[in-house]
Amino acid sequence: MGKKYRPYYPDEELLLPPSLREWLPEDHLAYFVSDVVDNLDLSVMDAVYGTEKRGQPPYDPVMMTKVLVYGYCIGVFSSRRIERAGGGHCVPCAGGGESTELSNDL
């Protein structure tokens, strides 16, 4: 059995707002990026972590790819700036489970 990833539940219901999808309008770029990344074959990333047992569980590769692609689409290339933008712009990482600093992992 391969290494487990940190929880990633993009459609998770929350108390306020009731759904993460209510934070942005339906035609927001984040949804387009999410749809594109969902159609990519990211199995190579699973192969890298598949047998690794050491350390903390990594973030889900799908979520991290969405965060990076969205950051590049809005012209933000620094991992720390992507993290800061996550406060109001970065919906692909919403529902990523634990709230830790992503810049260390980008």
XYZ file of C-alpha atoms in Angstrom:
106
model
C 0.000 0.000 0.000
C 1.297 3.439 -0.924
C 1.802 6.523 1.184
C -1.355 8.347 2.204
C -1.900 12.002 1.346
C -3.254 14.728 3.598
C -7.038 14.960 3.313
C -8.405 16.876 0.311
C -12.168 17.362 0.101
C -12.942 20.108 -2.461
C -16.721 19.601 -2.181
C -16.767 19.410 1.627
C -19.697 21.166 3.243
C -18.773 23.734 5.888
C -20.782 25.582 8.490
C -20.229 29.051 6.954
C -20.537 29.274 3.986
C -22.453 26.023 3.522
C -20.350 25.078 0.488
C -16.876 26.126 -0.703
C -18.324 26.680 -4.185
C -20.385 29.584 -2.843
C -17.255 31.702 -2.300
C -16.737 32.481 -5.990
C -18.960 33.133 -8.993
C -19.669 30.175 -11.292
C -17.458 31.529 -14.111
C -14.352 32.050 -11.932
C -10.962 30.995 -13.328
C -10.380 28.672 -10.368
C -13.144 26.351 -11.571
C -11.637 26.189 -15.062
C -8.209 25.354 -13.606
C -9.790 22.730 -11.368
C -11.565 21.083 -14.315
C -8.391 21.067 -16.440
C -6.222 19.563 -13.698
C -8.895 16.952 -12.914
C -8.486 15.717 -16.503
C -4.674 15.431 -16.327
C -2.916 12.118 -15.763
C -0.973 12.721 -12.558
C -0.207 9.052 -11.914
C 3.538 9.745 -12.238
C 3.350 11.814 -9.051
C 1.721 8.903 -7.249
C 4.593 6.676 -8.355
C 7.089 8.990 -6.611
C 5.298 8.775 -3.263
C 3.855 5.293 -3.698
C 6.336 3.342 -1.575
C 7.646 6.160 0.638
C 6.894 5.556 4.314
C 8.961 8.281 6.010
C 7.784 11.701 7.154
C 4.416 13.394 7.300
C 1.819 12.683 4.627
C 2.264 14.966 1.597
C -0.452 17.203 0.208
C -2.577 15.652 -2.503
C -0.774 16.110 -5.872
C -4.031 17.118 -7.547
C -4.589 19.932 -5.048
C -0.985 21.143 -5.272
C -1.098 21.122 -9.086
C -4.302 23.172 -8.992
C -2.692 25.686 -6.642
C 0.421 26.058 -8.815
C -1.454 26.291 -12.126
C -3.912 28.820 -10.697
C -1.038 30.894 -9.320
C 0.694 30.896 -12.689
C -2.564 31.856 -14.429
C -2.954 34.962 -12.261
C 0.725 35.863 -12.670
C 1.938 34.791 -9.235
C 5.046 32.603 -9.408
C 6.490 32.759 -5.882
C 5.266 30.024 -3.543
C 4.951 32.511 -0.679
C 2.927 34.901 -2.819
C 0.712 32.034 -3.948
C 0.149 31.204 -0.289
C -0.722 34.838 0.504
C -3.062 34.969 -2.472
C -4.780 31.893 -1.063
C -6.432 34.096 1.529
C -8.831 35.523 -1.018
C -8.067 34.109 -4.415
C -6.992 30.502 -4.330
C -10.069 28.289 -4.318
C -8.331 25.154 -5.674
C -6.684 24.651 -2.295
C -9.903 25.218 -0.340
C -10.874 22.111 1.515
C -7.309 20.912 1.589
C -7.633 19.656 5.113
C -5.117 21.052 7.578
C -4.320 24.755 7.424
C -0.535 24.787 7.299
C 1.920 26.884 5.364
C 1.879 25.699 1.767
C 4.940 27.739 0.769
C 7.226 25.191 2.422
C 5.775 22.485 0.195
C 5.439 24.329 -3.122
